[in-house]
Coordinates of C-alpha atoms in Angstrom, one line a residue:
X1 CA 0.0 0.0 0.0
X2 CA 2.9 2.5 0.9
X3 CA 4.6 1.7 -2.5
X4 CA 1.3 2.3 -4.4
X5 CA 0.6 5.5 -2.4
X6 CA 4.2 6.8 -3.2
X7 CA 3.5 6.0 -6.9
X8 CA 0.3 8.2 -7.1
X9 CA 2.0 10.9 -5.3
X10 CA 4.8 11.0 -7.8
X11 CA 2.1 10.9 -10.6
X12 CA 0.4 14.0 -9.1
X13 CA 3.9 15.7 -9.1
X14 CA 4.2 14.7 -12.7
X15 CA 0.9 16.3 -13.5
X16 CA 2.1 19.5 -11.9
X17 CA 5.3 19.4 -13.9
X18 CA 3.4 18.9 -17.1
X19 CA 1.2 21.8 -16.2
X20 CA 4.3 24.0 -15.6
X21 CA 5.7 22.7 -18.8
X22 CA 2.6 24.0 -20.6
X23 CA 3.0 27.5 -19.0
X24 CA 6.8 27.5 -19.9
X25 CA 5.8 26.4 -23.5
X26 CA 3.5 29.5 -23.9
X27 CA 6.5 31.8 -22.9
X28 CA 8.7 29.8 -25.4
X29 CA 6.4 31.1 -28.2
X30 CA 5.9 34.4 -26.6
X31 CA 9.4 35.2 -25.5
X32 CA 11.7 32.6 -26.8
X33 CA 12.3 30.8 -23.4
X34 CA 13.3 27.2 -23.6
X35 CA 12.8 26.0 -19.9
X36 CA 9.8 23.9 -21.0
X37 CA 12.1 21.2 -22.1
X38 CA 13.5 20.7 -18.6
X39 CA 10.0 20.3 -17.1
X40 CA 9.1 17.7 -19.8
X41 CA 12.3 15.8 -19.0
X42 CA 11.6 16.0 -15.3
X43 CA 8.0 14.9 -15.9
X44 CA 9.2 11.9 -17.8
X45 CA 11.5 10.7 -15.1
X46 CA 9.0 11.5 -12.2
X47 CA 6.2 9.8 -14.2
X48 CA 8.2 6.7 -15.0
X49 CA 9.2 6.1 -11.4
X50 CA 5.6 6.8 -10.1
X51 CA 4.2 4.3 -12.6
X52 CA 6.8 1.7 -11.5
X53 CA 6.0 2.2 -7.8
X54 CA 2.2 2.2 -8.4
X55 CA 2.2 -1.1 -10.3
X56 CA 4.6 -2.7 -7.8
X57 CA 2.4 -1.6 -5.0
X58 CA -0.9 -2.5 -6.6
X59 CA -0.4 -6.1 -6.0
X60 CA 0.2 -5.5 -2.2
X61 CA -3.2 -5.7 -0.6
X62 CA -1.9 -4.7 2.9
X63 CA -3.6 -1.3 4.3
X64 CA -1.9 1.4 6.2
X65 CA -1.8 1.3 9.8
X66 CA -1.5 4.4 12.0
X67 CA 2.3 3.9 12.4
X68 CA 2.7 3.7 8.6
X69 CA 1.1 7.2 8.1
X70 CA 4.0 9.0 9.7
X71 CA 6.4 7.3 7.5
X72 CA 4.3 7.9 4.3
X73 CA 3.8 11.6 5.1
X74 CA 7.4 12.2 6.0
X75 CA 8.9 10.4 2.8
X76 CA 6.3 12.0 0.6
X77 CA 7.8 15.4 1.2
X78 CA 11.3 14.2 0.6
X79 CA 10.3 12.6 -2.5
X80 CA 8.5 15.5 -4.0
X81 CA 11.6 17.7 -3.1
X82 CA 14.0 15.3 -4.7
X83 CA 12.2 15.1 -8.0
X84 CA 11.0 18.6 -7.8
X85 CA 14.5 19.9 -7.7
X86 CA 15.4 18.5 -11.1
X87 CA 14.2 21.5 -13.3
X88 CA 16.6 23.8 -11.2
X89 CA 19.5 21.5 -12.0
X90 CA 18.6 20.8 -15.8
X91 CA 18.3 24.5 -16.5
X92 CA 21.4 25.6 -14.5
X93 CA 19.3 27.9 -12.5
X94 CA 21.0 26.2 -9.6
X95 CA 24.3 24.4 -10.1
X96 CA 24.5 21.9 -7.2
X97 CA 22.3 19.3 -5.5
X98 CA 22.5 20.9 -2.1
X99 CA 21.2 24.2 -3.2
X100 CA 18.6 22.7 -5.4
X101 CA 17.2 20.5 -2.7
X102 CA 17.3 23.4 -0.2
X103 CA 15.2 25.6 -2.7
X104 CA 12.8 22.9 -3.3
X105 CA 12.2 21.9 0.2
X106 CA 11.8 25.6 1.0
X107 CA 9.1 25.7 -1.7
X108 CA 7.1 22.7 -0.8
X109 CA 7.2 23.3 3.0
X110 CA 6.2 27.0 2.2
X111 CA 9.2 28.3 4.1
X112 CA 10.3 30.9 1.4
X113 CA 14.0 30.7 2.2
X114 CA 16.0 31.1 -1.0
X115 CA 19.6 30.7 -2.5
X116 CA 18.7 32.7 -5.6
X117 CA 20.1 36.0 -6.1
X118 CA 19.0 36.7 -9.6
X119 CA 15.1 35.9 -9.5
X120 CA 14.2 38.7 -12.0
X121 CA 16.4 37.0 -14.7
X122 CA 14.7 33.6 -14.4
X123 CA 12.5 32.2 -17.0
X124 CA 8.7 32.1 -16.5
X125 CA 8.6 28.4 -16.2
X126 CA 11.0 28.3 -13.3
X127 CA 9.2 31.2 -11.6
X128 CA 5.9 29.5 -12.1
X129 CA 7.2 26.2 -10.6
X130 CA 8.5 28.0 -7.6
X131 CA 5.0 29.4 -7.0
X132 CA 3.1 26.2 -7.7
X133 CA 5.4 24.1 -5.3
X134 CA 4.4 26.5 -2.5
X135 CA 0.7 26.2 -3.4
X136 CA 0.9 22.4 -3.4
X137 CA 2.6 22.3 -0.2
X138 CA 0.3 24.9 1.5
X139 CA -2.5 22.6 2.4
X140 CA -0.5 19.5 2.1
X141 CA 0.3 17.0 -0.7
X142 CA -1.3 14.0 1.2
X143 CA -4.4 16.1 2.0
X144 CA -4.8 16.7 -1.8
X145 CA -4.6 13.0 -2.4
X146 CA -7.2 12.1 0.2
X147 CA -9.5 14.7 -1.2
X148 CA -9.5 13.7 -4.9
X149 CA -8.1 10.2 -5.0
X150 CA -9.5 8.5 -1.9
X151 CA -9.4 5.0 -3.2
X152 CA -5.7 5.1 -3.1
X153 CA -5.7 4.6 0.6
X154 CA -8.9 2.4 0.8
X155 CA -9.3 0.7 4.0
X156 CA -6.4 2.6 5.6
X157 CA -6.3 5.0 8.6
X158 CA -7.2 8.0 6.4
X159 CA -7.8 10.4 9.3
X160 CA -4.3 9.4 10.7
X161 CA -2.8 10.3 7.2
X162 CA -4.8 13.6 7.3
X163 CA -3.7 14.4 11.0
X164 CA 0.0 13.6 10.4
X165 CA 0.1 16.5 7.8
X166 CA -2.3 18.9 9.1
X167 CA -1.3 21.7 11.4
X168 CA -2.6 22.3 14.8
X169 CA -3.7 20.5 18.1
X170 CA -6.3 18.4 16.4
X171 CA -8.2 17.9 13.2
X172 CA -11.6 19.7 12.9
X173 CA -13.9 17.7 10.8
X174 CA -16.0 19.8 8.5
X175 CA -17.8 16.8 6.8
X176 CA -18.7 13.3 7.8
X177 CA -15.7 11.8 6.1
X178 CA -12.0 12.5 5.8
X179 CA -12.5 13.0 2.0
X180 CA -15.2 15.4 2.4
X181 CA -13.2 17.4 5.0
X182 CA -10.2 17.6 2.6
X183 CA -12.5 18.6 -0.4
X184 CA -14.0 21.6 1.7
X185 CA -10.6 22.8 2.7
X186 CA -9.3 22.5 -0.9
X187 CA -12.4 24.4 -2.1
X188 CA -11.8 27.2 0.4
X189 CA -8.1 27.2 -0.6
X190 CA -8.9 27.6 -4.3
X191 CA -11.5 30.2 -3.9
X192 CA -9.2 32.4 -1.7
X193 CA -6.5 32.0 -4.4
X194 CA -8.8 33.1 -7.2
X195 CA -9.9 36.1 -5.1
X196 CA -6.4 37.1 -4.2
X197 CA -5.1 36.8 -7.9
X198 CA -8.1 38.9 -9.0
X199 CA -7.4 41.7 -6.4
X200 CA -3.7 41.7 -7.5
X201 CA -4.6 41.9 -11.1
X202 CA -6.8 45.1 -10.4
X203 CA -3.6 46.7 -9.2
X204 CA -0.4 47.2 -11.1
X205 CA 0.4 43.5 -11.4
X206 CA 0.1 41.7 -14.7
X207 CA -1.5 38.4 -15.1
X208 CA 1.5 36.2 -14.6
X209 CA 2.7 38.0 -11.5
X210 CA -0.9 38.0 -10.1
X211 CA -1.2 34.4 -10.3
X212 CA 2.2 33.5 -9.0
X213 CA 1.8 35.8 -6.0
X214 CA -1.6 34.6 -5.3
X215 CA -0.4 31.0 -5.2
X216 CA 2.3 31.9 -2.8
X217 CA 0.3 34.4 -0.6
X218 CA -2.5 32.0 0.2
X219 CA 0.2 29.2 0.8
X220 CA 1.9 31.7 3.1
X221 CA 5.0 30.9 1.3
X222 CA 6.6 34.1 0.3
X223 CA 8.3 33.1 -3.1
X224 CA 8.1 36.1 -5.5
X225 CA 8.7 36.5 -9.1
X226 CA 11.0 39.5 -8.4
X227 CA 14.1 39.8 -6.1
X228 CA 12.5 42.8 -4.3
X229 CA 9.4 40.7 -3.6
X230 CA 6.1 42.9 -3.3
X231 CA 8.3 46.0 -2.8
X232 CA 9.2 45.7 -6.6
X233 CA 5.9 47.1 -7.6
X234 CA 6.2 50.3 -5.3
X235 CA 2.4 50.1 -4.7
X236 CA 0.6 51.1 -1.6
X237 CA -2.5 49.3 -2.9
X238 CA -0.6 46.1 -3.4
X239 CA 1.0 46.3 0.1
X240 CA -2.6 46.7 1.8
X241 CA -4.2 44.0 -0.4
X242 CA -1.3 41.6 0.3
X243 CA -1.6 42.4 4.1
X244 CA -5.2 41.5 4.0
X245 CA -4.9 38.2 2.2
X246 CA -1.7 37.2 4.4
X247 CA -4.0 37.8 7.5
X248 CA -6.8 35.8 5.8
X249 CA -4.4 32.9 5.0
X250 CA -3.3 32.8 8.7
X251 CA -6.9 32.0 9.9
X252 CA -8.1 28.5 10.5
X253 CA -9.9 27.5 7.2
X254 CA -12.7 26.0 9.1
X255 CA -13.9 29.6 10.0
X256 CA -14.6 30.3 6.2
X257 CA -16.6 27.1 6.1
X258 CA -18.6 28.3 9.0
X259 CA -18.9 31.7 7.5
X260 CA -20.4 30.2 4.3
X261 CA -23.0 28.3 6.4
X262 CA -23.7 31.4 8.5
X263 CA -22.5 29.7 11.6
X264 CA -21.6 33.2 13.2
X265 CA -22.0 31.7 16.7
X266 CA -19.0 29.3 16.1
X267 CA -16.8 32.0 14.7
X268 CA -17.7 34.6 17.5
X269 CA -16.7 32.1 20.3
X270 CA -13.5 30.9 18.6
X271 CA -10.9 32.1 20.9
X272 CA -7.9 31.4 18.8
X273 CA -9.3 33.7 16.2
X274 CA -9.8 36.5 18.7
X275 CA -6.3 36.1 19.9
X276 CA -4.8 36.0 16.3
X277 CA -6.6 39.4 15.3
X278 CA -5.7 40.9 18.7
X279 CA -2.0 40.1 18.1
X280 CA -2.1 41.6 14.8
X281 CA -3.7 44.9 16.0
X282 CA -1.6 45.0 19.1
X283 CA 1.7 44.5 17.3
X284 CA 0.8 47.0 14.5
X285 CA 0.4 49.4 17.4
X286 CA 3.7 48.4 18.9
X287 CA 5.6 48.8 15.5
X288 CA 4.0 52.2 14.8
X289 CA 5.1 53.3 18.3
X290 CA 8.6 52.1 17.7
X291 CA 8.9 53.9 14.4
X292 CA 7.6 57.1 16.1
X293 CA 10.0 56.9 19.0
X294 CA 13.0 55.1 17.6
X295 CA 14.5 58.2 16.0
X296 CA 14.7 59.7 19.6
X297 CA 16.5 56.8 21.0
X298 CA 20.3 57.0 21.8
X299 CA 22.6 55.3 19.2
X300 CA 20.2 55.6 16.2
X301 CA 22.3 56.3 13.1
X302 CA 21.7 58.6 10.1
X303 CA 21.3 55.5 7.9
X304 CA 18.5 54.2 10.1
X305 CA 16.7 57.6 10.0
X306 CA 16.8 57.6 6.3
X307 CA 15.1 54.3 5.9
X308 CA 12.4 54.6 8.6
X309 CA 8.9 55.1 7.1
X310 CA 7.9 58.8 6.6
X311 CA 4.3 59.9 7.6
X312 CA 1.4 58.3 9.2
X313 CA 0.3 56.2 6.1
X314 CA 3.7 55.0 5.3
X315 CA 4.3 54.0 9.0
X316 CA 1.0 52.2 9.3
X317 CA 1.3 50.4 6.1
X318 CA 4.9 49.2 6.8
X319 CA 3.9 48.2 10.3
X320 CA 0.7 46.2 9.1
X321 CA 2.7 44.4 6.2
X322 CA 5.4 43.4 8.5
X323 CA 3.2 42.1 11.2
X324 CA 0.8 40.1 8.9
X325 CA 3.8 38.7 6.9
X326 CA 5.4 37.6 10.2
X327 CA 2.4 36.2 12.0
X328 CA 1.2 34.3 8.9
X329 CA 4.8 33.2 8.2
X330 CA 4.5 34.3 4.7
X331 CA 7.9 36.2 4.5
X332 CA 7.0 38.7 1.7
X333 CA 9.0 42.1 1.7
X334 CA 7.4 45.4 1.2
X335 CA 9.3 48.5 -0.2
X336 CA 10.5 49.2 3.3
X337 CA 11.5 45.7 4.5
X338 CA 15.0 45.6 6.0
X339 CA 14.1 45.1 9.8
X340 CA 17.9 44.3 10.5
X341 CA 18.6 48.0 9.5
X342 CA 15.9 49.2 11.8
X343 CA 17.7 48.2 14.8
X344 CA 17.6 45.6 17.5
X345 CA 14.4 46.9 19.1
X346 CA 12.6 45.8 15.8
X347 CA 14.5 42.5 15.4
X348 CA 13.4 40.8 18.8
X349 CA 9.6 41.4 18.3
X350 CA 10.1 40.3 14.6
X351 CA 11.6 36.9 15.8
X352 CA 9.0 36.4 18.5
X353 CA 6.2 36.9 16.0
X354 CA 7.9 34.7 13.5
X355 CA 8.1 31.7 16.0
X356 CA 4.5 32.3 17.1
X357 CA 2.8 31.9 13.7
X358 CA -0.9 31.9 12.8
X359 CA -3.9 29.7 13.6
X360 CA -4.2 26.0 13.6
X361 CA -5.9 24.7 10.4
X362 CA -4.2 27.5 8.3
X363 CA -1.4 27.3 5.9
X364 CA 1.0 29.3 8.2
X365 CA 3.8 27.8 10.2
X366 CA 5.2 28.5 13.6
X367 CA 4.2 27.3 17.0
X368 CA 0.4 28.4 16.4
X369 CA -1.6 30.7 18.4
X370 CA -3.7 27.9 19.8
X371 CA -0.6 26.4 21.6
X372 CA 0.4 29.9 22.9
X373 CA -3.1 30.2 24.5
X374 CA -2.8 26.8 26.0
X375 CA 0.7 27.6 27.4
X376 CA -0.6 30.8 28.9
X377 CA -3.7 29.2 30.4
X378 CA -1.4 26.3 31.6
X379 CA 0.8 28.6 33.4
X380 CA -2.2 30.6 35.0
X381 CA -3.7 27.2 36.1
X382 CA -0.5 26.2 37.8
X383 CA -0.2 29.5 39.7
X384 CA -3.8 29.1 40.7
X385 CA -3.2 25.6 42.1
X386 CA -0.3 26.9 44.2
X387 CA -2.5 29.5 45.7
X388 CA -5.6 27.3 46.1
X389 CA -4.2 23.7 46.4
X390 CA -7.6 22.2 47.3
X391 CA -9.5 23.5 44.3
X392 CA -10.0 22.0 40.9
X393 CA -8.9 23.9 37.9
X394 CA -9.4 23.2 34.2
X395 CA -8.2 24.9 30.9
X396 CA -11.0 26.0 28.6
X397 CA -10.6 27.4 25.1
X398 CA -13.7 28.5 23.1
X399 CA -15.9 27.3 26.1
X400 CA -14.6 23.8 25.7
X401 CA -12.3 22.1 28.3
X402 CA -8.9 21.0 26.7
X403 CA -8.3 17.5 27.7
X404 CA -5.1 16.5 29.6
X405 CA -3.5 14.6 26.7
X406 CA -3.8 17.8 24.5
X407 CA -2.1 19.9 27.2
X408 CA 0.6 17.3 27.4
X409 CA 1.1 17.3 23.7
X410 CA 1.6 21.1 23.7
X411 CA 4.1 20.9 26.5
X412 CA 5.9 18.2 24.7
X413 CA 5.8 20.2 21.5
X414 CA 7.3 23.2 23.1
X415 CA 10.0 21.2 25.0
X416 CA 11.0 19.5 21.7
X417 CA 11.1 23.1 20.0
X418 CA 13.4 24.4 22.6
X419 CA 15.7 21.1 22.4
X420 CA 15.9 21.5 18.7
X421 CA 16.9 25.1 19.0
X422 CA 19.7 24.1 21.4
X423 CA 20.8 21.3 19.2
X424 CA 21.0 23.6 16.1
X425 CA 22.8 26.2 18.1
X426 CA 25.3 23.6 18.8
X427 CA 25.7 22.0 15.5
X428 CA 25.4 24.9 13.0
X429 CA 28.3 26.8 14.4
X430 CA 30.4 23.7 14.0
X431 CA 29.3 23.7 10.4
X432 CA 30.7 27.2 10.0
X433 CA 27.8 29.7 10.9
X434 CA 27.9 32.5 13.5
X435 CA 26.0 32.0 16.8
X436 CA 23.3 34.7 16.0
X437 CA 23.1 33.5 12.4
X438 CA 22.5 30.0 13.6
X439 CA 19.9 31.0 16.0
X440 CA 17.8 33.1 13.3
X441 CA 18.4 30.6 10.5
X442 CA 16.9 27.8 12.7
X443 CA 14.0 30.0 13.8
X444 CA 13.0 31.0 10.3
X445 CA 13.2 27.6 8.9
X446 CA 11.5 25.7 11.8
X447 CA 8.7 28.4 11.7
X448 CA 8.5 28.3 7.8
X449 CA 9.0 31.9 7.5
X450 CA 11.9 32.5 5.0
X451 CA 14.2 35.6 5.8
X452 CA 16.1 35.3 9.1
X453 CA 18.6 38.0 10.5
X454 CA 22.1 38.8 9.9
X455 CA 23.6 36.6 7.2
X456 CA 20.2 35.2 6.2
X457 CA 18.4 38.6 6.8
X458 CA 15.9 40.4 4.5
X459 CA 18.6 41.9 2.4
X460 CA 20.5 38.6 2.0
X461 CA 19.9 35.0 1.2
X462 CA 20.8 31.6 2.0
X463 CA 23.5 31.2 -0.6
X464 CA 26.3 32.0 1.7
X465 CA 25.2 29.4 4.3
X466 CA 27.7 26.3 4.3
X467 CA 26.5 23.2 2.4
X468 CA 26.2 20.9 5.4
X469 CA 24.2 23.5 7.2
X470 CA 21.7 23.8 4.4
X471 CA 21.0 20.0 4.8
X472 CA 20.2 20.5 8.5
X473 CA 18.1 23.6 7.7
X474 CA 16.3 21.6 5.1
X475 CA 15.5 19.0 7.9
X476 CA 14.4 21.8 10.0
X477 CA 12.0 23.1 7.3
X478 CA 10.4 19.8 7.1
X479 CA 10.1 19.3 10.9
X480 CA 8.6 22.6 11.1
X481 CA 6.1 22.1 8.4
X482 CA 4.9 18.7 9.7
X483 CA 5.0 20.0 13.3
X484 CA 7.8 18.1 14.9
X485 CA 6.0 14.9 15.9
X486 CA 5.5 13.4 12.6
X487 CA 9.2 13.6 11.9
X488 CA 10.8 12.9 15.2
X489 CA 8.5 9.8 15.7
X490 CA 10.6 8.1 13.0
X491 CA 13.6 8.5 15.0
X492 CA 12.2 6.6 18.1
X493 CA 12.9 2.9 18.7
X494 CA 9.2 2.4 19.7
X495 CA 8.2 3.5 16.2
X496 CA 10.2 0.6 14.6
X497 CA 9.2 -2.1 17.0
X498 CA 7.0 -4.8 15.6
X499 CA 3.5 -4.5 17.0
X500 CA 0.5 -6.7 16.7

């Protein structure tokens, strides 16, 4: 069954490559570009391997068990990246396997970290493939398969497959079946993408740029068709529109389902949504205040003063774009983007927002707002129990009691997050990175944000990161996208024990 499922997944990637080849073929006739050949070659290789795995696995009647789902999901993302990097290599866009795999893993995990410094000169096929990778990875490769090809995993633990790839504390069922839930999510995803592309197109973006940026906005990926990202267009309209859709992409997609069915009562009592909106508003105000008072601080240089936003509109727009890009983990850059140059007072809240991330059930990365809520309420409950040891306390979110196992999972998640940070802080410097660069690179990769600080900051890229470090950071991206447990489960002896 695993072999058959891997074969189907590769055939899905083949279809995506052929679609990209068609796009590239259009620009072959329109602009004389020849990258369509590389996508056809890659599609042939990927399709052949997919067919081989499918026909081998078709004879195996064994269904997937819960344990198998973790292995399937983890390897699916590695396989997609391994084949998806081939167009970069064939076209000489990237000249080595390490950088090509890093760029592709960054794409599928919607991280947005890049090794490219010449994006504006790339052919349309490569640019579209970068955007499509992020869109496919936004909701999840396996979720797509369950939505439209449910018979592939017939008789298997489909909800376990879904949960292994879906972000958050638990999976919110929007339909009686896993297939139905997957289809509802993908329908919402497609509608949001079309709306976003339409609003981009109304502005100064052309059709190609509108589609590519819509794919990466709703996926909260951040890949752009230009080196300067959204700032390339120098448009207040686009920055506001992009901010709105980044905010929307960071909301639990289930809320849009309830909105369509006029379940306003469910939306109103959703505590995570209130926290998410509250965090955005509070931090926009924080950054506006910082921009207003930073020029008065000691040690502020003339260079910093020159790049601070000027006027109320510029300050609010820059703050809104920065905060929504961070909290949704999209990683787009506006016309005023270099928070490293703004000063350390801006970098610290930037990293904290980056790590926090958006809502569970969205396409954003990070710890997720719901876990932050559980953590704060857990601490509050612990303090209350010390003061009133004879009373019974429980943690409630959205008027529902959070069970003990969920609280334990949050504690374990945060503990593992800290352990991975310490491990990376030890290993990355050995590989040739500075301590601060190691910290920011890990945080941006595990949070699937993109730009870090220092060497990998908003004005730089990951091209100067040592080769060995790129493999570790690629692993961090995958761990962050699949929310730690799915990947680290594979490294425990209990996982590989034979069970009845």
